[in-house]
C-alpha cells in the first residue's frame, strides 16, 4: 500500500479552506450590499470648506434633532446626475447636505444651477480627505444620520425610487421608532 505524502494533501485542503471562506461570505442577508464600517457609529468630522454662494454646514448640523442626509457627489459623476431628482425628493422631507468632490467651485455651481439645489449646506472636498474619513470609495454615496449624529444607513450607489421604498425608508422608520 502506497503512503500519501503530507504535502500532497495540502492543495485539496487549501482549496477546501478557500471554498469555505467564499461560502461563509455569501451567507450575508444581501450579498450585493457591501457592509459599512460607519453604520451605528458617530458621523465622521466635516471640514466646512464652502462652495460659494451656497451655505456651508458643519458637525453641529449633523448632531441636530431628526434625520439628516449627507450626499457625496460631483458634477462629472453620471450616477450623481441620475439620482439627483431623488435627492431633491429627500430634501422635501429631511435636511440634505452635500459634499462636493469637484476640482473647482465652478463645476459644482454649474451642476446645481442646471439641476437645482436640494442641499441645506454644501462643503467642498477636492482632495477627497473627507471622503476617505467617511469611507466613500465611489460616487454617489449617501449617509443617513439620526438625531444623535450616528450613521443609521450608508447607501452606496445612485438612489432610485425602488431603493427609497425598499431599503432607505424602512431604515429611517426603524431609526425613528428606536428599533
Coordinates of C-alpha atoms in Angstrom, one line a residue:
X1 CA 0.0 0.0 0.0
X2 CA 1.4 3.3 -1.0
X3 CA 1.8 6.0 1.5
X4 CA 0.3 9.5 0.8
X5 CA 2.9 12.2 1.4
X6 CA 1.6 15.0 3.7
X7 CA 2.4 17.7 1.0
X8 CA 0.0 16.0 -1.4
X9 CA -2.8 16.8 1.0
X10 CA -2.0 20.5 1.0
X11 CA -3.7 21.5 -2.3
X12 CA -7.1 19.9 -1.6
X13 CA -7.1 21.2 2.0
X14 CA -6.2 24.7 0.7
X15 CA -9.0 24.6 -1.9
X16 CA -11.5 23.4 0.8
X17 CA -10.5 26.3 3.1
X18 CA -10.9 28.9 0.3
X19 CA -14.2 27.4 -0.7
X20 CA -15.4 27.6 2.9
X21 CA -14.4 31.3 3.1
X22 CA -16.4 32.1 0.0
X23 CA -19.4 30.1 1.2
X24 CA -19.5 31.9 4.6
X25 CA -19.1 35.3 2.8
X26 CA -22.0 34.6 0.6
X27 CA -24.3 33.9 3.5
X28 CA -24.9 37.6 4.2
X29 CA -28.5 38.7 4.0
X30 CA -27.9 40.5 0.7
X31 CA -24.6 39.7 -0.9
X32 CA -25.0 42.7 -3.3
X33 CA -24.9 45.2 -0.4
X34 CA -21.4 45.9 1.0
X35 CA -21.2 46.3 4.8
X36 CA -20.3 49.8 6.1
X37 CA -17.9 50.5 8.9
X38 CA -19.8 53.7 9.6
X39 CA -23.3 52.4 10.4
X40 CA -24.0 52.6 14.1
X41 CA -21.2 55.0 14.8
X42 CA -21.0 58.8 15.0
X43 CA -20.7 60.6 11.7
X44 CA -17.1 61.4 10.9
X45 CA -16.0 65.1 11.1
X46 CA -16.8 67.6 8.4
X47 CA -14.3 70.2 7.3
X48 CA -16.5 73.1 6.3
X49 CA -14.9 74.3 3.1
X50 CA -17.6 76.5 1.5
X51 CA -18.7 76.3 -2.1
X52 CA -19.7 80.0 -2.7
X53 CA -22.5 81.1 -2.8
X54 CA -24.1 78.1 -1.1
X55 CA -24.5 77.9 2.7
X56 CA -21.9 75.7 4.4
X57 CA -22.6 73.0 7.1
X58 CA -20.6 71.7 9.9
X59 CA -20.6 68.9 12.5
X60 CA -23.2 70.7 14.6
X61 CA -25.7 70.3 11.8
X62 CA -25.2 66.6 11.9
X63 CA -26.0 66.3 15.6
X64 CA -29.2 68.4 15.4
X65 CA -32.5 66.6 16.1
X66 CA -34.1 64.5 13.4
X67 CA -32.9 62.5 10.4
X68 CA -30.3 64.2 8.2
X69 CA -28.9 63.1 4.8
X70 CA -25.3 63.6 3.6
X71 CA -24.7 63.0 -0.1
X72 CA -21.3 62.8 -1.6
X73 CA -21.4 63.9 -5.3
X74 CA -19.6 65.5 -8.2
X75 CA -20.6 67.2 -11.5
X76 CA -18.6 64.6 -13.6
X77 CA -20.5 61.7 -11.9
X78 CA -23.2 60.4 -14.3
X79 CA -24.9 58.3 -11.5
X80 CA -25.0 61.5 -9.4
X81 CA -26.9 63.2 -12.2
X82 CA -29.4 60.3 -12.4
X83 CA -30.1 60.2 -8.7
X84 CA -30.4 64.0 -8.3
X85 CA -34.3 64.0 -8.6
X86 CA -34.5 61.5 -5.8
X87 CA -32.1 63.7 -3.7
X88 CA -34.5 66.6 -4.4
X89 CA -37.4 64.4 -3.2
X90 CA -35.5 63.6 0.0
X91 CA -34.8 67.3 0.6
X92 CA -38.6 67.8 0.9
X93 CA -38.6 65.6 4.0
X94 CA -35.2 65.9 5.6
X95 CA -32.3 68.3 5.7
X96 CA -29.9 67.2 3.0
X97 CA -26.2 68.2 3.0
X98 CA -23.9 67.8 0.1
X99 CA -20.2 67.0 0.0
X100 CA -18.8 68.0 -3.4
X101 CA -15.8 66.3 -4.9
X102 CA -15.3 68.5 -8.0
X103 CA -11.9 70.2 -8.6
X104 CA -13.4 73.7 -8.9
X105 CA -16.3 75.5 -7.4
X106 CA -17.5 76.5 -10.9
X107 CA -18.1 72.8 -11.7
X108 CA -20.3 72.4 -8.6
X109 CA -22.2 75.6 -9.2
X110 CA -22.9 74.7 -12.9
X111 CA -24.3 71.3 -11.8
X112 CA -26.6 72.8 -9.1
X113 CA -27.6 75.7 -11.4
X114 CA -28.7 73.2 -14.1
X115 CA -30.4 70.6 -11.9
X116 CA -31.5 72.5 -8.8
X117 CA -30.0 72.8 -5.4
X118 CA -31.5 70.3 -2.8
X119 CA -28.8 71.0 -0.2
X120 CA -29.2 72.9 3.0
X121 CA -25.5 73.2 3.0
X122 CA -22.6 72.2 0.7
X123 CA -18.9 71.6 1.5
X124 CA -16.1 71.1 -0.9
X125 CA -13.8 68.0 -0.8
X126 CA -11.4 68.5 -3.7
X127 CA -8.7 66.3 -2.3
X128 CA -11.1 63.5 -1.1
X129 CA -9.9 63.8 2.5
X130 CA -13.4 63.9 3.9
X131 CA -14.5 61.1 1.5
X132 CA -11.8 58.9 3.0
X133 CA -12.8 59.7 6.5
X134 CA -16.4 58.7 5.7
X135 CA -15.4 55.5 3.9
X136 CA -16.5 56.7 0.5
X137 CA -14.9 54.9 -2.4
X138 CA -17.2 55.6 -5.4
X139 CA -19.8 58.3 -6.1
X140 CA -22.5 58.8 -5.3
X141 CA -22.7 57.6 -1.7
X142 CA -25.3 58.8 0.8
X143 CA -25.4 58.6 4.6
X144 CA -28.5 58.9 6.7
X145 CA -27.8 60.2 10.2
X146 CA -30.1 60.1 13.3
X147 CA -30.7 62.9 15.9
X148 CA -27.7 61.8 17.9
X149 CA -25.3 62.2 15.0
X150 CA -24.9 58.5 14.3
X151 CA -25.0 56.9 10.9
X152 CA -28.1 54.7 10.5
X153 CA -27.5 53.8 6.9
X154 CA -24.7 54.2 4.4
X155 CA -26.1 53.8 0.9
X156 CA -23.6 53.2 -1.9
X157 CA -24.6 54.0 -5.5
X158 CA -27.4 56.1 -7.0
X159 CA -30.6 56.3 -5.1
X160 CA -33.6 55.1 -7.1
X161 CA -37.3 55.2 -6.2
X162 CA -37.2 51.5 -5.6
X163 CA -34.3 51.8 -3.2
X164 CA -36.0 54.6 -1.4
X165 CA -39.1 52.4 -0.8
X166 CA -37.4 49.1 -0.1
X167 CA -34.3 50.0 1.8
X168 CA -34.0 53.6 2.8
X169 CA -37.4 54.4 4.2
X170 CA -37.5 51.2 6.3
X171 CA -34.1 52.1 7.8
X172 CA -35.3 55.6 8.6
X173 CA -38.6 54.3 10.0
X174 CA -36.7 51.8 12.2
X175 CA -34.4 54.5 13.5
X176 CA -37.2 56.9 14.3
X177 CA -39.1 54.2 16.1
X178 CA -36.0 53.4 18.1
X179 CA -35.5 50.0 16.7

